[in-house]
C-alpha cells in the first residue's frame, strides 16, 4: 500500500532516493540545496519506520511550522501526528505532554531547556540545519550529545555543512555517529587532519587543513552522507552574479585608511576608535557601506556611493521588483532616507511580495533564512552590505534562486566599495564555498 501512496505523491526520483537513504542508515547526513524538499524527504522516510515510536525534530524557529504544513500537503504523510513545542514554557510543556503525537518539533534554542526539564522519550532525532550544531562548546550541542546514546536513529539535514571550513564537521558528525568516523575528541581530529595556522606563542588561534585532509575526511564520512544539488535535479533558473564597484573620494579614503592603520578616526565631534581587530573589521565594514557608529552609537555619514549605485540598479530594473539585503541598521536607515521600501518581516509582507505588490523590498540575512520562499515576487537581489556568514549568504540568495522562480533568470548584484573590506568578505565567501562545494561534490549522490 505504501508503494501505491508513494507513486501518488509525485515525489521526484532524487527525493525517493534520499528518503530510502535515510530509511536504510540509522545515522544519516543529508546535504541538500535549498528548495529540494528535505522536509518531505525525511517525513517520507519516517512514515515507513515501524520501529520508531517518537521523533524529535530540532529546527530553526521560523521553520517549525513548515514541518507540520508540509506533512499535510502529501497523501502519504498527512496522517502523521505532530505537535510544535514553541512559545512560553507552559505552551511547550503542554505540547510535550501530548503522547498521541509521534513527532515533536522544537526550535534549537530550546534544546537545552527540553533536555533539562523533560524526561527523554525520543528514539529518533532529526536536526534540521545540522550546521547550527557545529560548535561543540554550545549548550545545545552538549545537551543533545548527552542523549545521543539513547537514540536509535538520527538525521542531519543542511545545505551548508562546512560554512566555516572543515573544522565544523567534527561536532556535526560526532552527534551523528558518536565519533566513529572523525574521532571521539576534537583534539584528535585537529591532530590528524590540521596544523596550527595563526599563533601567538603557544596559543593557537586557527588551524589549516593538512594537504591530504580534505580527501581523507570526505572518505571517512561518505558511507553515511549523501549530497544533492538543486541544479543537478531541478529545473533551476539561470543565475547571473555581478559586482558593482563604487569608489570613495580621496577625503573619504583618508578617513578609512586612518582608521585601518591607527584604529582611530577623527570626526567633527571627537574620535572613533576600534578596541580590537574584530571591532576594527566591523567599523571598516560600516565605512564601506557609507555610515559608521560613533562612541555614543550615533550615525556618522561617510559617503553615499552605495546609495547612488543602488539608485542606478533600481532604475535599471525598470519597474521590476528589487529585493535589497542589508547588514547594519544604519544601512536600512540610509536606504529608507532615499527610497520607499518595505521590510520583509511578517507573513503578510511575504504574501504581498510574492503577489508583486512591493516594488522595492529590504531584508536582513538573519531573517531571510530557512523556509522563507520569495521566488514568486521577483528575480533581482542586491547585496547592499555583505555578511561574513556563508550560510546566511547562501540562504538569502536561495530565497529567489530556487525551484518555482517565475523568471527564467535570477540576478544577484553585489555593491562593492573598491579597496575596502568588502572585497575581503566576498573573497572569503567564495573561498569557503570552494571548500563546501568540494565536500558536497565528494559525497554527491549518483542516481
XYZ file of C-alpha atoms in Angstrom:
447
model
C 0.000 0.000 0.000
C 2.840 2.389 0.824
C 4.310 1.893 -2.628
C 0.976 2.964 -4.118
C 0.871 6.051 -1.923
C 4.408 6.995 -2.897
C 3.543 6.717 -6.563
C 0.593 9.035 -5.993
C 2.715 11.529 -4.094
C 4.602 12.756 -7.173
C 7.921 12.874 -5.374
C 10.945 13.433 -7.585
C 13.191 10.454 -8.202
C 16.002 12.032 -6.167
C 13.558 12.504 -3.265
C 12.741 8.790 -3.286
C 16.474 8.069 -3.335
C 17.223 10.371 -0.399
C 14.290 9.032 1.590
C 15.492 5.456 1.076
C 18.985 6.519 2.160
C 17.585 7.814 5.465
C 15.497 4.685 5.862
C 18.498 2.372 5.462
C 21.030 4.373 7.525
C 20.432 4.728 11.290
C 22.750 7.761 11.181
C 22.429 9.851 8.029
C 23.800 13.185 6.854
C 21.746 14.591 4.003
C 23.147 17.696 2.324
C 20.523 19.235 0.051
C 20.439 22.569 -1.747
C 17.657 24.964 -0.794
C 14.284 24.126 -2.267
C 14.896 20.412 -2.786
C 12.303 19.264 -0.266
C 14.347 17.973 2.653
C 11.265 18.084 4.879
C 9.062 15.803 2.788
C 12.044 13.533 2.088
C 12.537 12.998 5.817
C 8.829 12.666 6.560
C 8.507 10.045 3.819
C 11.241 8.003 5.467
C 9.713 8.434 8.928
C 6.318 7.250 7.722
C 7.868 3.913 6.763
C 9.786 3.384 10.023
C 7.818 0.877 12.062
C 10.466 0.547 14.785
C 10.416 4.237 15.754
C 7.811 5.439 18.246
C 8.628 9.087 18.978
C 10.699 11.568 16.990
C 12.204 14.905 17.990
C 12.696 17.421 15.169
C 15.039 20.298 16.041
C 14.597 23.198 13.630
C 15.039 26.959 13.264
C 12.100 28.736 14.909
C 10.684 30.018 11.612
C 10.749 26.521 10.129
C 8.944 24.642 12.908
C 5.524 25.288 11.379
C 6.856 24.333 7.924
C 7.215 20.706 9.046
C 3.572 20.467 10.028
C 2.355 22.293 6.925
C 4.465 20.126 4.629
C 3.118 16.881 6.075
C -0.438 17.995 5.380
C 0.312 18.595 1.687
C 1.075 14.948 0.910
C -1.249 11.968 0.880
C 1.212 9.572 2.475
C 2.234 11.898 5.357
C -0.934 13.822 6.165
C -1.860 11.435 8.981
C 1.435 11.797 10.826
C 0.515 13.282 14.200
C 2.867 16.055 15.277
C 2.985 18.922 17.762
C 5.077 22.100 17.830
C 6.681 22.814 21.199
C 7.458 26.521 20.942
C 6.293 29.645 22.751
C 6.007 30.032 26.510
C 7.143 27.359 28.958
C 3.513 26.430 29.574
C 2.846 26.061 25.836
C 5.960 23.949 25.326
C 5.150 21.633 28.229
C 1.592 21.230 27.021
C 2.800 20.157 23.575
C 5.326 17.717 25.040
C 2.658 16.070 27.166
C 0.615 15.102 24.106
C 1.675 11.466 23.882
C -0.530 10.856 20.845
C 1.943 12.906 18.788
C 4.599 10.795 17.110
C 6.655 13.838 16.097
C 7.581 16.738 18.391
C 9.067 19.831 16.752
C 11.118 22.243 18.833
C 13.283 25.236 17.990
C 17.008 24.727 18.508
C 17.247 27.474 21.146
C 15.122 25.324 23.477
C 17.020 22.043 23.138
C 18.978 22.636 26.338
C 15.753 23.503 28.192
C 13.983 20.414 26.850
C 16.683 18.009 27.979
C 16.983 19.581 31.419
C 13.242 19.996 32.011
C 11.534 16.985 30.475
C 12.032 13.200 30.549
C 13.743 11.938 27.392
C 11.330 9.719 25.459
C 12.596 10.069 21.888
C 14.156 7.210 19.947
C 14.878 9.323 16.837
C 16.201 12.853 16.314
C 16.080 14.949 13.157
C 18.312 18.029 13.112
C 17.009 20.472 10.537
C 20.091 22.582 9.813
C 22.883 20.411 11.128
C 25.276 23.332 10.654
C 23.677 25.038 13.665
C 25.318 22.316 15.798
C 28.865 22.917 14.561
C 30.036 24.378 17.893
C 30.883 21.560 20.320
C 31.060 24.080 23.176
C 27.486 25.304 22.786
C 24.778 24.369 25.296
C 22.552 22.915 22.597
C 25.311 20.626 21.303
C 26.297 19.386 24.761
C 22.672 18.803 25.733
C 21.822 16.813 22.621
C 25.102 14.901 22.793
C 24.204 13.750 26.317
C 21.133 11.957 24.930
C 22.740 10.632 21.756
C 23.425 7.125 23.200
C 19.684 6.673 23.761
C 18.740 7.454 20.156
C 18.217 4.651 17.630
C 18.158 6.906 14.580
C 19.461 10.379 13.796
C 19.295 12.505 10.657
C 21.240 15.703 9.983
C 19.889 17.971 7.244
C 21.647 21.003 5.803
C 22.743 22.758 2.647
C 25.819 24.309 4.281
C 27.675 21.566 6.163
C 31.021 23.361 6.413
C 30.166 27.041 6.237
C 33.372 27.986 8.069
C 35.595 25.195 6.797
C 36.357 21.560 7.557
C 36.696 22.132 11.303
C 32.892 22.468 11.501
C 32.401 18.841 10.538
C 33.733 17.270 13.729
C 30.921 18.429 16.018
C 28.265 17.685 13.407
C 29.441 14.127 12.799
C 30.132 13.446 16.474
C 26.402 13.957 17.002
C 25.601 11.642 14.140
C 27.975 8.716 14.803
C 29.352 9.443 18.304
C 32.878 9.866 16.984
C 33.167 6.696 14.919
C 34.412 8.421 11.764
C 36.151 11.666 12.761
C 37.230 10.736 16.259
C 35.725 10.944 19.711
C 37.642 14.094 20.641
C 38.151 17.389 18.811
C 41.832 17.303 19.810
C 42.371 14.054 17.899
C 40.568 15.460 14.868
C 42.801 18.533 14.865
C 45.921 16.421 15.333
C 45.055 14.034 12.498
C 43.896 16.495 9.857
C 45.125 20.025 10.706
C 48.204 22.023 11.583
C 48.384 25.304 13.555
C 47.945 28.394 11.399
C 47.709 31.655 13.341
C 49.552 31.570 16.673
C 50.756 33.799 19.478
C 53.458 31.886 21.312
C 51.891 28.597 22.356
C 48.338 29.869 21.828
C 46.778 28.664 18.558
C 44.058 30.890 17.141
C 43.271 28.935 13.977
C 44.158 25.755 12.132
C 44.625 24.924 8.471
C 43.909 21.532 6.875
C 46.860 19.305 6.055
C 47.322 18.594 2.313
C 45.602 15.201 2.477
C 42.895 16.203 4.970
C 40.064 17.155 2.659
C 40.059 13.894 0.725
C 40.591 11.788 3.843
C 37.731 13.441 5.750
C 35.322 13.055 2.849
C 36.166 9.378 2.538
C 35.610 8.844 6.263
C 32.082 10.277 6.219
C 30.996 9.153 2.749
C 29.184 5.969 3.852
C 26.566 7.873 5.881
C 26.479 11.034 3.774
C 24.761 11.996 0.552
C 24.550 15.372 -1.125
C 22.417 16.688 -3.914
C 22.469 19.998 -5.718
C 19.294 21.641 -6.972
C 20.920 22.476 -10.269
C 21.517 18.756 -10.921
C 17.993 17.590 -10.134
C 15.609 20.514 -10.595
C 14.758 22.862 -13.410
C 16.571 25.825 -11.881
C 16.556 29.340 -13.354
C 19.726 30.788 -14.814
C 21.861 32.528 -12.169
C 23.751 35.726 -13.012
C 26.100 37.173 -10.371
C 27.524 40.679 -10.791
C 29.725 43.059 -8.833
C 29.030 46.798 -8.999
C 32.101 48.690 -7.834
C 31.954 52.106 -6.174
C 34.895 54.197 -5.009
C 35.447 56.605 -2.133
C 36.726 60.110 -2.709
C 40.295 60.931 -1.636
C 38.992 62.554 1.572
C 36.811 59.554 2.413
C 39.682 57.228 1.608
C 41.999 59.036 4.026
C 39.463 58.555 6.824
C 39.147 54.881 6.011
C 42.916 54.356 5.832
C 43.468 56.261 9.085
C 41.031 54.037 10.940
C 42.510 50.937 9.351
C 46.086 51.896 10.230
C 45.762 53.718 13.549
C 42.449 52.198 14.757
C 41.392 55.807 15.372
C 39.466 58.199 13.124
C 38.766 61.852 13.798
C 35.236 63.181 13.355
C 33.870 66.705 13.990
C 32.573 65.785 17.451
C 35.534 63.702 18.590
C 37.110 60.421 17.542
C 36.024 56.899 16.674
C 38.237 54.121 17.990
C 38.422 50.391 17.413
C 39.322 48.407 20.524
C 40.497 45.265 18.760
C 40.743 43.550 15.366
C 37.131 42.360 15.403
C 35.869 45.836 16.243
C 38.085 47.339 13.542
C 36.773 44.967 10.887
C 33.206 45.747 11.887
C 33.800 49.505 11.689
C 35.559 49.214 8.323
C 32.528 47.294 7.025
C 30.327 50.148 8.184
C 32.514 52.720 6.449
C 32.455 50.728 3.223
C 28.665 50.871 3.350
C 28.754 54.649 3.910
C 27.961 55.181 7.589
C 29.644 54.434 10.920
C 28.541 54.450 14.549
C 30.445 56.755 16.879
C 31.216 56.022 20.534
C 27.667 57.062 21.518
C 26.021 54.919 18.804
C 25.186 57.982 16.743
C 25.426 57.541 12.985
C 28.209 59.446 11.201
C 27.864 59.762 7.446
C 30.959 58.927 5.393
C 29.605 58.711 1.827
C 26.578 57.914 -0.351
C 28.405 55.872 -3.017
C 26.399 52.716 -2.414
C 23.117 54.626 -2.300
C 23.917 56.150 -5.689
C 24.735 52.728 -7.148
C 21.551 51.288 -5.647
C 19.523 54.076 -7.259
C 21.017 53.171 -10.644
C 20.190 49.484 -10.131
C 16.594 50.200 -9.115
C 16.180 52.472 -12.134
C 17.725 49.837 -14.422
C 15.230 47.274 -13.113
C 12.628 49.319 -14.998
C 9.778 48.675 -12.601
C 10.620 45.050 -11.841
C 10.663 44.260 -8.102
C 14.021 44.564 -6.343
C 14.989 42.832 -3.091
C 17.814 44.505 -1.110
C 19.882 42.690 1.521
C 21.367 44.956 4.207
C 23.507 44.230 7.274
C 23.701 47.259 9.597
C 20.704 49.149 10.941
C 22.187 52.374 9.557
C 22.182 50.715 6.107
C 18.427 50.326 6.405
C 18.012 53.905 7.604
C 20.137 55.223 4.724
C 18.171 53.208 2.169
C 14.882 54.441 3.626
C 16.093 58.043 3.508
C 16.210 57.871 -0.281
C 13.768 55.157 -1.377
C 10.301 53.995 -0.486
C 10.904 50.442 0.673
C 9.172 47.796 2.719
C 10.951 45.392 5.018
C 10.092 41.712 4.642
C 9.349 40.552 8.188
C 5.828 39.143 8.509
C 3.727 36.571 6.681
C 1.718 39.457 5.199
C 4.926 41.013 3.817
C 5.919 37.673 2.285
C 2.496 37.152 0.699
C 2.336 40.654 -0.767
C 5.892 40.422 -2.109
C 5.020 37.152 -3.857
C 1.900 38.804 -5.266
C 4.067 41.508 -6.846
C 2.684 44.287 -4.655
C 6.051 45.503 -3.293
C 8.294 47.276 -5.864
C 11.333 47.580 -3.580
C 11.811 45.408 -0.511
C 14.592 45.111 2.066
C 15.561 42.069 4.077
C 18.161 41.206 6.695
C 20.054 37.944 6.031
C 19.460 36.743 9.595
C 15.709 36.777 8.942
C 15.937 35.566 5.352
C 16.916 32.020 6.091
C 15.352 28.622 6.073
C 11.787 28.140 4.927
C 11.253 31.629 3.501
C 10.037 31.483 -0.109
C 10.170 34.731 -2.085
C 10.745 33.360 -5.582
C 7.345 34.356 -6.963
C 7.723 38.067 -6.274
C 10.903 38.980 -8.118
C 14.212 37.846 -9.550
C 16.641 40.670 -8.612
C 18.604 40.646 -5.348
C 21.022 43.436 -4.442
C 23.584 42.983 -1.666
C 24.000 46.481 -0.192
C 26.002 45.257 2.811
C 27.665 41.839 2.938
C 27.791 39.215 5.684
C 30.778 37.073 6.634
C 28.427 34.105 7.129
C 28.401 31.759 4.149
C 25.270 30.096 5.471
C 23.309 33.360 5.694
C 24.673 34.469 2.328
C 23.636 31.291 0.535
C 20.292 31.070 2.296
C 19.441 34.649 1.345
C 20.355 34.058 -2.304
C 18.208 30.928 -2.258
C 15.101 32.937 -1.390
C 14.947 33.895 -5.082
C 17.153 31.327 -6.817
C 15.079 28.212 -6.272
C 12.515 25.967 -7.909
C 9.303 27.841 -8.659
C 11.067 31.070 -9.644
C 8.688 32.866 -12.005
C 11.517 34.288 -14.115
C 13.949 32.257 -16.188
C 16.862 34.237 -14.729
C 17.874 35.374 -11.243
C 20.272 38.319 -10.992
C 22.328 38.831 -7.828
C 24.140 42.171 -7.644
C 26.865 42.962 -5.105
C 27.627 46.642 -4.471
C 31.317 46.577 -3.538
C 33.287 49.554 -2.262
C 36.667 49.399 -4.015
C 39.788 48.578 -1.992
C 37.894 48.037 1.247
C 36.977 45.116 3.454
C 34.089 44.397 1.049
C 36.498 42.657 -1.283
C 37.858 40.508 1.540
C 34.372 39.437 2.569
C 33.391 38.462 -0.955
C 36.644 36.522 -1.380
C 36.113 34.764 1.952
C 32.606 33.738 0.895
C 33.965 32.347 -2.353
C 36.827 30.515 -0.620
C 34.516 28.934 1.939
C 32.197 27.890 -0.853
C 35.134 26.218 -2.587
C 35.681 24.005 0.464
C 31.992 23.375 0.897
C 31.466 22.629 -2.792
C 34.320 20.127 -2.654
C 32.651 18.368 0.265
C 29.276 18.298 -1.436
C 30.764 17.000 -4.684
C 32.746 14.337 -2.842
C 29.619 12.756 -1.351
C 27.215 13.626 -4.149
C 24.569 11.011 -4.750
C 24.589 9.467 -8.197
C 21.085 8.343 -9.009
